[in-house]
Amino acid sequence: NYEYYELNLIANTTKQMADAIRESMKKIEFEKMVRQEFFANVSHELKTPITSIRGYIELLENGMATDEKMKKEFMARIKKESQNMANLINDILMISRLETKEAEVIISEVRICPIVNDLIASLKPLASENNISIDINCKPIILKANEGQIKELFNNLIVNAIKYNKPGGKVNITVSKEGNDAIFIVEDTGVGIPEESKARVFERFYRVDKGRSKKIGGTGLGLSIVKHIVNYYNGSIKLESELGRGSKFTIRIPLN
Ligand code: ADP
């Protein structure tokens, strides 16, 4: 009987081990898939601007720009495409830094209002280009965090609120405290996000309207970076949006 009990124990343990191995294999396979898809996407997204840059250079080489105006236009396109590439590479570096746990993340006491005010000042040209007004209501909050990450978080949300707005639209930014949480709200009166895309906009490279988003410019990585950063600080993010009326992103981060 004792032997039977032992054998049973061994059989059970072996089964548990096999199950655990199977589960972790599944996880590894899944991560491999996600990684492969990510690299395929990155290569595709980088190839597009490179092809376009090469095309314009060839046009210039072959003397297809017949006057100064055309030459300037081709140059401007080359500049814009290289800017797109630089943005993409920056976003990928940001993601890789966020994913490498051992990377040193310098934490300090970050004052939120000056960061948001500086960002708004630097985004003024983009906003006035689209005739967008930005309003800010900022309670003085100090968060123990990495300053670069907090800047990135606000930058991505505010740039989106401007980019996906309508001419003459508004952006409202609120920074406040609720209990032990810091609350950041970025709200716009823009095009809105359809119900079926609300969960997906936080995925890497997901863009609601590929055609329109392409024209507007961007990498499709901004919101996935925002989500990453919010998770890093054990926070949460809520998206409310109505198609054609606007979107509201609410972020809650524990203050300690
Ligand atoms: P992108 O570089 O394309 O802006 P993001 O990850 O920042 O990438 O956003 C993903 C997609 O979510 C965008 O392409 C856009 O379709 C949608 N989106 C993001 N923010 C807004 C917003 N404030 N209003 C409407 N749509 C938005």
PDB file of C-alpha atoms in Angstrom, residues 111-114 137-142 175-177:
ATOM      1  CA  ARG A 111       6.834  67.757 -10.866  1.00  0.00           C
ATOM      2  CA  ILE A 112       4.090  67.177 -13.411  1.00  0.00           C
ATOM      3  CA  CYS A 113       2.847  70.724 -14.196  1.00  0.00           C
ATOM      4  CA  PRO A 114       6.131  72.172 -15.521  1.00  0.00           C
ATOM      5  CA  ASN A 137      -5.867  72.668 -15.467  1.00  0.00           C
ATOM      6  CA  CYS A 138      -2.937  71.431 -13.415  1.00  0.00           C
ATOM      7  CA  LYS A 139      -2.808  70.762  -9.663  1.00  0.00           C
ATOM      8  CA  PRO A 140       0.778  70.741  -8.386  1.00  0.00           C
ATOM      9  CA  ILE A 141       1.553  67.034  -8.151  1.00  0.00           C
ATOM     10  CA  ILE A 142       4.862  65.319  -7.507  1.00  0.00           C
ATOM     11  CA  VAL A 175      -3.858  66.894 -13.728  1.00  0.00           C
ATOM     12  CA  SER A 176      -5.298  66.240 -10.286  1.00  0.00           C
ATOM     13  CA  LYS A 177      -5.210  64.005  -7.232  1.00  0.00           C
TER      14      LYS A 177
END
